Short mmCIF file of C-alpha atoms in Angstrom, two decimals:
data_model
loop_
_atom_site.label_atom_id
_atom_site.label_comp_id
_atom_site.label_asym_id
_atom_site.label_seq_id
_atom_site.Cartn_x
_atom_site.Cartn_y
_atom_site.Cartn_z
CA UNK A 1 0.00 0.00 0.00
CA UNK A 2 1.59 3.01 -0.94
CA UNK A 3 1.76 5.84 1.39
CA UNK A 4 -0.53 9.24 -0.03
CA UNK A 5 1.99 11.80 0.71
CA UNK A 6 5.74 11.43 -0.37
CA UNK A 7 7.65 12.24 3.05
CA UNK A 8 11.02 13.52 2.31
CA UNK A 9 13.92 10.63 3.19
CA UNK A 10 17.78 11.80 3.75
CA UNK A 11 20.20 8.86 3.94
CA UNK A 12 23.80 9.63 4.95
CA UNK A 13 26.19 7.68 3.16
CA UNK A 14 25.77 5.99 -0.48
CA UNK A 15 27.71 2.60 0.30
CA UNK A 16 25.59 -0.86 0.79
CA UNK A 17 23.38 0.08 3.15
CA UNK A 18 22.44 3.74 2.48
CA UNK A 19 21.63 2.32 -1.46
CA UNK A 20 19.68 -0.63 -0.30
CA UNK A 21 17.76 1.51 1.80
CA UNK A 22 16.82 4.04 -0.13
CA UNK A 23 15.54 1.02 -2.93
CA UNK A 24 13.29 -0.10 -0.33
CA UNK A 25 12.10 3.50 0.59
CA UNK A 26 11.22 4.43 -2.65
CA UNK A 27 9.31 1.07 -3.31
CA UNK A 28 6.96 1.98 -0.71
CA UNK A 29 6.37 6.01 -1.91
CA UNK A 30 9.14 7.59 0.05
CA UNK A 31 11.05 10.81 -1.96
CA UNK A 32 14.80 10.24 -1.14
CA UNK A 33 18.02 11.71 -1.45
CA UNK A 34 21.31 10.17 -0.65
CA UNK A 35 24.10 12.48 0.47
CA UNK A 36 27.54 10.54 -0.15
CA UNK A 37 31.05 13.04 0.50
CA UNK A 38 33.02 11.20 -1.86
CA UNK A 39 32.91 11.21 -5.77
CA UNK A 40 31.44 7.75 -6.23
CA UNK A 41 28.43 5.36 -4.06
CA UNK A 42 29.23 2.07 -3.74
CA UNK A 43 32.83 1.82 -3.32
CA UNK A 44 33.69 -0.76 -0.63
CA UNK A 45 30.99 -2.94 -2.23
CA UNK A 46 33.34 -3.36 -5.69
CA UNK A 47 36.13 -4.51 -3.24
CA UNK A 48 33.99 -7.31 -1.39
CA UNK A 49 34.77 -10.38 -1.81
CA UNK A 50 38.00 -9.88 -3.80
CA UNK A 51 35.82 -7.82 -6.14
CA UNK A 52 33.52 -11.29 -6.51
CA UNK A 53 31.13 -9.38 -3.99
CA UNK A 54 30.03 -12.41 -1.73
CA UNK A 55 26.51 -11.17 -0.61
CA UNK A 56 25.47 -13.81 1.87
CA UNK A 57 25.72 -17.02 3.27
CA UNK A 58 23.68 -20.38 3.74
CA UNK A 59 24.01 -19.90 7.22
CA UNK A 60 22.94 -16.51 8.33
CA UNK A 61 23.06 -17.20 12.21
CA UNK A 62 23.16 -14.46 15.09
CA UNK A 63 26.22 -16.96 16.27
CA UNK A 64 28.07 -15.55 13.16
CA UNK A 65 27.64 -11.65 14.98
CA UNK A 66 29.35 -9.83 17.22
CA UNK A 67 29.00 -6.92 19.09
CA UNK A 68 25.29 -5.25 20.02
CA UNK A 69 24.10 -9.25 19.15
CA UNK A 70 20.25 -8.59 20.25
CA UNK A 71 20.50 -5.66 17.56
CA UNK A 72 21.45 -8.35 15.03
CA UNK A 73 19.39 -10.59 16.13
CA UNK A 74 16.14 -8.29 15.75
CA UNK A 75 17.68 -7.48 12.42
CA UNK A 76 18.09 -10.86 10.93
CA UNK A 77 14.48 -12.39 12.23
CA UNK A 78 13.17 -9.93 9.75
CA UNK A 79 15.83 -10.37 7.03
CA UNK A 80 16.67 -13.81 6.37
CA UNK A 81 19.04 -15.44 3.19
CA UNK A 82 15.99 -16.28 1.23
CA UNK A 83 15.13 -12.27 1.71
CA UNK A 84 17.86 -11.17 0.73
CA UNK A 85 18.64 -13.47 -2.08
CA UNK A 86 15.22 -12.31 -2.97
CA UNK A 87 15.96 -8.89 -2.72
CA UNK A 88 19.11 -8.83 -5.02
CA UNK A 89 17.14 -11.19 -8.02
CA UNK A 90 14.33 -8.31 -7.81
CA UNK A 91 16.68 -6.00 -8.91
CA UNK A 92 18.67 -8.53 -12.04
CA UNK A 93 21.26 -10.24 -9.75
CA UNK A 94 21.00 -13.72 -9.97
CA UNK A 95 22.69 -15.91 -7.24
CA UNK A 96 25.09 -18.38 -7.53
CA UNK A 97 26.12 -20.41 -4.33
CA UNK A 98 29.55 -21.98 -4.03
CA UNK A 99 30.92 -24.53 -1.70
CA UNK A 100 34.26 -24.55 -0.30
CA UNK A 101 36.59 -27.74 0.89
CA UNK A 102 36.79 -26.32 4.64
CA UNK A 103 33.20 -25.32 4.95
CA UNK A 104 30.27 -27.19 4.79
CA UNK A 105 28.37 -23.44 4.49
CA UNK A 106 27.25 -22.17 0.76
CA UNK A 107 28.66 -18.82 -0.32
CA UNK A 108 26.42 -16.74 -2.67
CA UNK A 109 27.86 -14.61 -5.53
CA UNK A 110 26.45 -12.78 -8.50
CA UNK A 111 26.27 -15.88 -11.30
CA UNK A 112 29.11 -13.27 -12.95
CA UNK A 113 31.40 -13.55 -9.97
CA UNK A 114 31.35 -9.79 -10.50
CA UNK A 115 30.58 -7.10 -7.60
CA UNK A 116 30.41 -4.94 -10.63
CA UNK A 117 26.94 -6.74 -11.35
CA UNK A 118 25.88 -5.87 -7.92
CA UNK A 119 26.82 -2.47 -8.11
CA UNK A 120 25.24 -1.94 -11.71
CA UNK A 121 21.89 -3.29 -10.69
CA UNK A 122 21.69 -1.50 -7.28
CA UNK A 123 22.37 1.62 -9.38
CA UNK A 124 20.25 1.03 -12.04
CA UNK A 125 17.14 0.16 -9.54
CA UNK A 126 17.98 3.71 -7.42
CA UNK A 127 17.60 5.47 -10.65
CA UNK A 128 14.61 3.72 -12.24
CA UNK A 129 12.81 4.70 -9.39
CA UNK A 130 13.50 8.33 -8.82
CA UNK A 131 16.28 8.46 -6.12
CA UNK A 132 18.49 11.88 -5.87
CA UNK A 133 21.95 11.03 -5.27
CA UNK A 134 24.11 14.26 -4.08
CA UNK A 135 28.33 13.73 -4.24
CA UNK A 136 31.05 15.42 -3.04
CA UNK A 137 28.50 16.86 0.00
CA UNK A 138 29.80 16.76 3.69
CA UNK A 139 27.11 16.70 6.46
CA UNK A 140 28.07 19.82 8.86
CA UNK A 141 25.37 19.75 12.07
CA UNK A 142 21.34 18.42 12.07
CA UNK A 143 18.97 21.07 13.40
CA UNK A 144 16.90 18.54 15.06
CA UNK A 145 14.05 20.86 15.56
CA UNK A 146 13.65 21.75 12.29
CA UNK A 147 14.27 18.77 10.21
CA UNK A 148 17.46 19.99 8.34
CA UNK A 149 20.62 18.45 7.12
CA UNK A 150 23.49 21.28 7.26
CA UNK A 151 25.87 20.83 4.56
CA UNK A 152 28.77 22.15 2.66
CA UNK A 153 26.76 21.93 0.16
CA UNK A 154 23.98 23.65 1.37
CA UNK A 155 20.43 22.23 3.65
CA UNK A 156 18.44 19.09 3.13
CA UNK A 157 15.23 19.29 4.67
CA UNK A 158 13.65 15.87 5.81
CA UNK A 159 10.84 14.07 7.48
CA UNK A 160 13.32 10.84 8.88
CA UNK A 161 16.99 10.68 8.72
CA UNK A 162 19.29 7.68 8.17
CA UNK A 163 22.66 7.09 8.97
CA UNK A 164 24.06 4.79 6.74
CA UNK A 165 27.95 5.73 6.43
CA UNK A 166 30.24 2.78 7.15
CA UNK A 167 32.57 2.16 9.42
CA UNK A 168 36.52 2.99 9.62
CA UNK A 169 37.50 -0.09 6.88
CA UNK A 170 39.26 0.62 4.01
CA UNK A 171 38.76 4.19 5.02
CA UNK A 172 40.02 5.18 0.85
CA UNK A 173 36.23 4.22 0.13
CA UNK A 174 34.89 6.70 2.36
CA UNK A 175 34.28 4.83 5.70
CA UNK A 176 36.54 7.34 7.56
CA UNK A 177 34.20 7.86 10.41
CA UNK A 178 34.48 11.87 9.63
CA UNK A 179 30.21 11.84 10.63
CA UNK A 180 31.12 10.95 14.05
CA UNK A 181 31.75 14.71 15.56
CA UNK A 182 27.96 14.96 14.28
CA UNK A 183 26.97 11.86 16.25
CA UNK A 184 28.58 13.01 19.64
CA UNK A 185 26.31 16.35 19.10
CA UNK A 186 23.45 14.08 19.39
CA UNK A 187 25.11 12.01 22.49
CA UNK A 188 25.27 9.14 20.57
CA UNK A 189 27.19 6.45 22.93
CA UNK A 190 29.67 4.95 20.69
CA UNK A 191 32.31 2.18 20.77
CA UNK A 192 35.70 2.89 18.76
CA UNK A 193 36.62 1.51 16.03
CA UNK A 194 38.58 -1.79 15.99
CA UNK A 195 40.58 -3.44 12.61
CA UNK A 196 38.43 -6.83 12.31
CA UNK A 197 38.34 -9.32 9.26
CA UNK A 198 42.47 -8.10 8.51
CA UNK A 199 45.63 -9.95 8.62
CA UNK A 200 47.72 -9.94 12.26
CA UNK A 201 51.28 -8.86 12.35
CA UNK A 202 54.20 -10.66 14.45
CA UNK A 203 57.58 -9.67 14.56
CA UNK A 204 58.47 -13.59 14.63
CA UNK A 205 61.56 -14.53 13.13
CA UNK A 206 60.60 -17.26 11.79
CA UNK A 207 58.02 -15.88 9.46
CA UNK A 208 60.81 -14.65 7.12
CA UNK A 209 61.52 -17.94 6.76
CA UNK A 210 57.80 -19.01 6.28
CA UNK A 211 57.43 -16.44 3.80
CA UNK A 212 54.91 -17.41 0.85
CA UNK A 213 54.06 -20.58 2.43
CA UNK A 214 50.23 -21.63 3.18
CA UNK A 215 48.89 -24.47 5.09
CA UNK A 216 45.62 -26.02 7.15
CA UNK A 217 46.10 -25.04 10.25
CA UNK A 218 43.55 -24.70 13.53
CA UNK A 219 44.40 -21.04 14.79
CA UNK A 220 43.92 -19.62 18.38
CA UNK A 221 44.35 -15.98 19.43
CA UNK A 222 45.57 -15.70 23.21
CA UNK A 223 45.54 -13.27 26.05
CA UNK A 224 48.50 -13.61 28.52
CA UNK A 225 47.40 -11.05 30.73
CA UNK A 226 44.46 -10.97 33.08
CA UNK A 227 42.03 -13.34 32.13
CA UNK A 228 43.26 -15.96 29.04
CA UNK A 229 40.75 -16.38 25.99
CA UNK A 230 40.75 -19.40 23.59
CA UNK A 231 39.17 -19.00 20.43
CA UNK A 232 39.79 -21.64 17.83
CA UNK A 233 39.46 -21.52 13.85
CA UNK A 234 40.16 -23.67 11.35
CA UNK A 235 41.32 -23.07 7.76
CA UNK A 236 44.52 -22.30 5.42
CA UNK A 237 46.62 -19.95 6.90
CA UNK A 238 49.14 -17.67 4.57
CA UNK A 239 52.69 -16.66 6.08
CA UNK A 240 54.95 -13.80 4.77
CA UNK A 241 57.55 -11.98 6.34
CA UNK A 242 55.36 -9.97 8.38
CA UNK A 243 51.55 -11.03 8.37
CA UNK A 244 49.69 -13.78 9.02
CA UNK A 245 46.29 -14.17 7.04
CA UNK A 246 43.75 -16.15 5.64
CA UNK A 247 40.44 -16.73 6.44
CA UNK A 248 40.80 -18.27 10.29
CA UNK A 249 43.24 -15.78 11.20
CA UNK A 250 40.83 -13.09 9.83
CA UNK A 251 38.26 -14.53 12.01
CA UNK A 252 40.49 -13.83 15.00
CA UNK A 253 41.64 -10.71 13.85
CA UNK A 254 38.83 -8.80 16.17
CA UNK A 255 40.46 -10.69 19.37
CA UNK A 256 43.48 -9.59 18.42
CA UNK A 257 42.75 -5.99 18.08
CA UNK A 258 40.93 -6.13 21.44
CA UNK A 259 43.65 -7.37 23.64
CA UNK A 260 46.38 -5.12 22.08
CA UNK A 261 44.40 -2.12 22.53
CA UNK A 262 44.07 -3.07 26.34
CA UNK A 263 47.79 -3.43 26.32
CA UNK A 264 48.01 -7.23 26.62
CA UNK A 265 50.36 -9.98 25.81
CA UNK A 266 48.81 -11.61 23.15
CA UNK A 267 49.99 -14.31 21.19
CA UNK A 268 48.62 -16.20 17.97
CA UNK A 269 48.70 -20.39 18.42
CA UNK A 270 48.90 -21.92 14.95
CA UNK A 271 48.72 -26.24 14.51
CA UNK A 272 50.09 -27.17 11.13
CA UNK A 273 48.54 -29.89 9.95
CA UNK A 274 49.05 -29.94 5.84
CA UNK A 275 51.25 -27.95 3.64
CA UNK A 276 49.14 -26.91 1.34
CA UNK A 277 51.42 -25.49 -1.75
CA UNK A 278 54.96 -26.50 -0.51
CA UNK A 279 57.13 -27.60 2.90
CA UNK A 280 59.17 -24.82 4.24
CA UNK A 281 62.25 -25.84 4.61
CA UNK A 282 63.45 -24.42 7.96
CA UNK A 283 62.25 -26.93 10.22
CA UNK A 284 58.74 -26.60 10.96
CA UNK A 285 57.09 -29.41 11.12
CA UNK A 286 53.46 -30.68 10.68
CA UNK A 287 51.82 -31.14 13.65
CA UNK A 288 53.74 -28.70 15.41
CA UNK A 289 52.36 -26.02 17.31
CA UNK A 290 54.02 -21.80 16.30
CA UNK A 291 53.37 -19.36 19.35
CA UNK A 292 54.02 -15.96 17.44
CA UNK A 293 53.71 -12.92 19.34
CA UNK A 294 50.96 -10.47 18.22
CA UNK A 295 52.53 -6.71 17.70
CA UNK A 296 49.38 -5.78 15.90
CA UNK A 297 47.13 -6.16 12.72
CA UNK A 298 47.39 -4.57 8.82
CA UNK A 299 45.05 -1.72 9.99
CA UNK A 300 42.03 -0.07 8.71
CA UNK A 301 43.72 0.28 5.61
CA UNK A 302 43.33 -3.34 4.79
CA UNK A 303 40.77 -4.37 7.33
CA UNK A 304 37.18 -5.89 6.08
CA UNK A 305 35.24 -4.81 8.27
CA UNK A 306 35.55 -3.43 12.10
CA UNK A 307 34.06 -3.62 15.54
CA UNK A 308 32.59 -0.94 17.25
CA UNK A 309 29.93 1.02 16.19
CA UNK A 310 26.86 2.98 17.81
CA UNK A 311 25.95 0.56 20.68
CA UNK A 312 23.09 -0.46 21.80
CA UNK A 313 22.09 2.26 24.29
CA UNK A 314 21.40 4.68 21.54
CA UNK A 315 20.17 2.02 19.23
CA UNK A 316 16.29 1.03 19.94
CA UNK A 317 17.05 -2.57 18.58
CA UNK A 318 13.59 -3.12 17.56
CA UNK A 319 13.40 -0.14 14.70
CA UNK A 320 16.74 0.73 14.33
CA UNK A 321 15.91 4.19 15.75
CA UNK A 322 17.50 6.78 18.02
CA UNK A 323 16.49 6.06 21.22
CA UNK A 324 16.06 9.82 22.12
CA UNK A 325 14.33 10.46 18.69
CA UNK A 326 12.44 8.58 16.69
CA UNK A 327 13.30 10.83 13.24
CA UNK A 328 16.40 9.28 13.00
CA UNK A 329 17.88 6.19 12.11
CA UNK A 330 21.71 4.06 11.56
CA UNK A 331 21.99 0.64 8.86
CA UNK A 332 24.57 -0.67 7.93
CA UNK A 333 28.46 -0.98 9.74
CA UNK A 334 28.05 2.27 11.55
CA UNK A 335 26.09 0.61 14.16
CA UNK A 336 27.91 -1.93 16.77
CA UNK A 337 27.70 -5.42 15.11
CA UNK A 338 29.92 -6.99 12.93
CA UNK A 339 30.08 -10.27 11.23
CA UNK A 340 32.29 -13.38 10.44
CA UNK A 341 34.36 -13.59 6.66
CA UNK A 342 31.32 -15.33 4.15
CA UNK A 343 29.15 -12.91 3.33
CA UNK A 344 27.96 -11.92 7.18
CA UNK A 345 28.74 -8.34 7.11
CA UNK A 346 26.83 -7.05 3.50
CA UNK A 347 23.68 -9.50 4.47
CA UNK A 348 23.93 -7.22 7.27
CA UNK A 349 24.23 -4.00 5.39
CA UNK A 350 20.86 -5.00 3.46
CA UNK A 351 18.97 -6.67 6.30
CA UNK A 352 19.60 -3.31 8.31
CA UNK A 353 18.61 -1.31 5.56
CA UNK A 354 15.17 -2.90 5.34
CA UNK A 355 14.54 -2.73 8.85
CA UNK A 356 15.39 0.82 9.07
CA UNK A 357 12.89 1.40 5.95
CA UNK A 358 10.34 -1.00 7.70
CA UNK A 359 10.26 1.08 10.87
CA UNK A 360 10.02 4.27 8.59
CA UNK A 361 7.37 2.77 6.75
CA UNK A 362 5.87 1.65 9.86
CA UNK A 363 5.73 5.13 11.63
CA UNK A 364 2.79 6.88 11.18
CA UNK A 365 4.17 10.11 12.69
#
């Protein structure tokens, strides 16, 4: 049922979620116009996935969240993987789902194993149906009374507000966290920014050695001081002189963040059990157990995604709403959840977009 009178709908932030949002806005009536203060929308989401844009998973589970988990867990009950897979075919992207030797998950694609598909038909259905996209505009200050977006690029007047602008990954896409001055003006409680889904860096000397070498491994991250946290992942690991990556060590990559920004000894416990391309030839055996010390991770440079976010007390888990007014709204990695490598984190970016635009819809104010 559409609504009779088009309210006016500002969404901060053209990545995933502001997009997606705005799509399911302007399928229900809604006028909108997405402020973005870079030169392009959509830029992390041609990275994803290697730039194969992996869009969700088989196994969309709270268990795969972390963070604010009752705000995912409201999210997802509304937004599950046959939604979204749903969502994406209504708009040309058809779904392929791909297995993987160390998972017994399914990982869903575009059948083109292009993000540039995504990005083309999320663009093409934002057009098609009216949506005003505004670039190179930074937000300045809301006038909360009035309903106005202050820009450098002059005012925005709106009926409900969404903040949709990413968090501190891969900050060369936009996700530089510049909005959050703005926030704090609105006492938004906020938890800071961690490096998650990135590769961890040891000053090991035996990584030089290991250099270009990969192998299964089962991977723990470790606190040594205070309280000591196991948290085990399995998967091919990748050493080089520096790093250690791949998908397990990704996982842990949030842990690892955590304990080093709380000062701790923290240490990275990696079981070899297969080469997997060739055996390194300086003594490291399979079977054998490498304690490297954690001096830190590749940064928000090269991190995936983060944790950290607008928590919970600001957050009214339900609609996605500012607890202290109902006008405005977050989607997307801006709010305190993030997800696992496989998909977790842009099935997030859509399911929070729709439950934003539900609430919207929802509110008869």
């Amino acid at each position: 049922m559409q609504i009779l009178e088009k309210k006016k709908i500002v969404i901060i932030g053209g990545g995933a979620a502001g997009i997606s949002a705005a799509i399911f806005l302007m399928r229900e009536g809604f006028s909108v116009t997405v402020i973005e203060h870079t030169d392009a929308p959509l830029k992390k989401l041609l990275l994803t996935g290697n730039g194969r844009c992996n869009f969700t998973n088989t196994d969309v589970n709270v268990s795969h969240y972390h963070g604010d988990v009752e705000i995912a867990k409201k999210v997802l009950e509304c937004f599950s993987v046959d939604d979204c897979l749903d969502f994406l075919e209504s708009i040309g992207v058809e779904p392929l789902e791909m297995h993987y030797s160390f998972d017994k998950r399914g990982y869903f694609y575009p059948s083109t194993n292009s993000s540039k598909t995504v990005f083309d038909a999320l663009m093409v259905a934002f057009n098609t149906l009216g949506g005003t996209l505004v670039l190179n505009t930074t937000p300045l200050s809301i006038d909360i009374n009035d309903h106005v977006l202050r820009t450098d690029n002059g005012d925005f007047s709106f009926d409900k507000l969404i903040f949709a602008c990413g968090s501190n990954a891969y900050p060369k896409t936009g996700s530089d966290s510049s909005i959050y001055k703005m926030l704090m003006s609105l006492g938004v409680d906020f938890k800071t920014f961690l490096p998650a889904l990135t590769a961890v860096k040891s000053d090991d000397e035996r990584l030089k050695d290991l250099k270009g070498i990969r192998a299964l491994c089962s991977v723990f991250v470790q606190d040594n001081d205070g309280y000591k946290v196991f948290k085990a992942e399995d998967g091919e690991v990748q050493f080089n002189e520096h790093y250690v990556s791949g998908i397990p060590v990704m996982q842990l990559s949030r842990y690892a963040s955590k304990f080093k920004k709380e000062g701790h000894n923290t240490e990275l416990l990696i079981r070899i059990h297969k080469w997997t391309n060739k055996e390194p030839d300086c003594g490291v055996r399979i079977g054998e157990t490498l304690h490297l010390n954690v001096t830190g991770t590749a940064g928000f440079d090269k991190c995936q995604a983060c944790s950290g976010g607008v928590t919970i007390n600001s957050i009214d888990e339900n609609t996605l709403s500012l607890r202290n007014n109902p006008d405005i709204y977050f989607a997307g990695e801006m709010i305190n959840v993030d997800g696992d490598c496989g998909g977790y984190n842009l099935h997030f970016a859509f399911a929070s977009a729709y439950r934003a635009a539900l609430s919207i819809k929802n509110d008869k104010n």
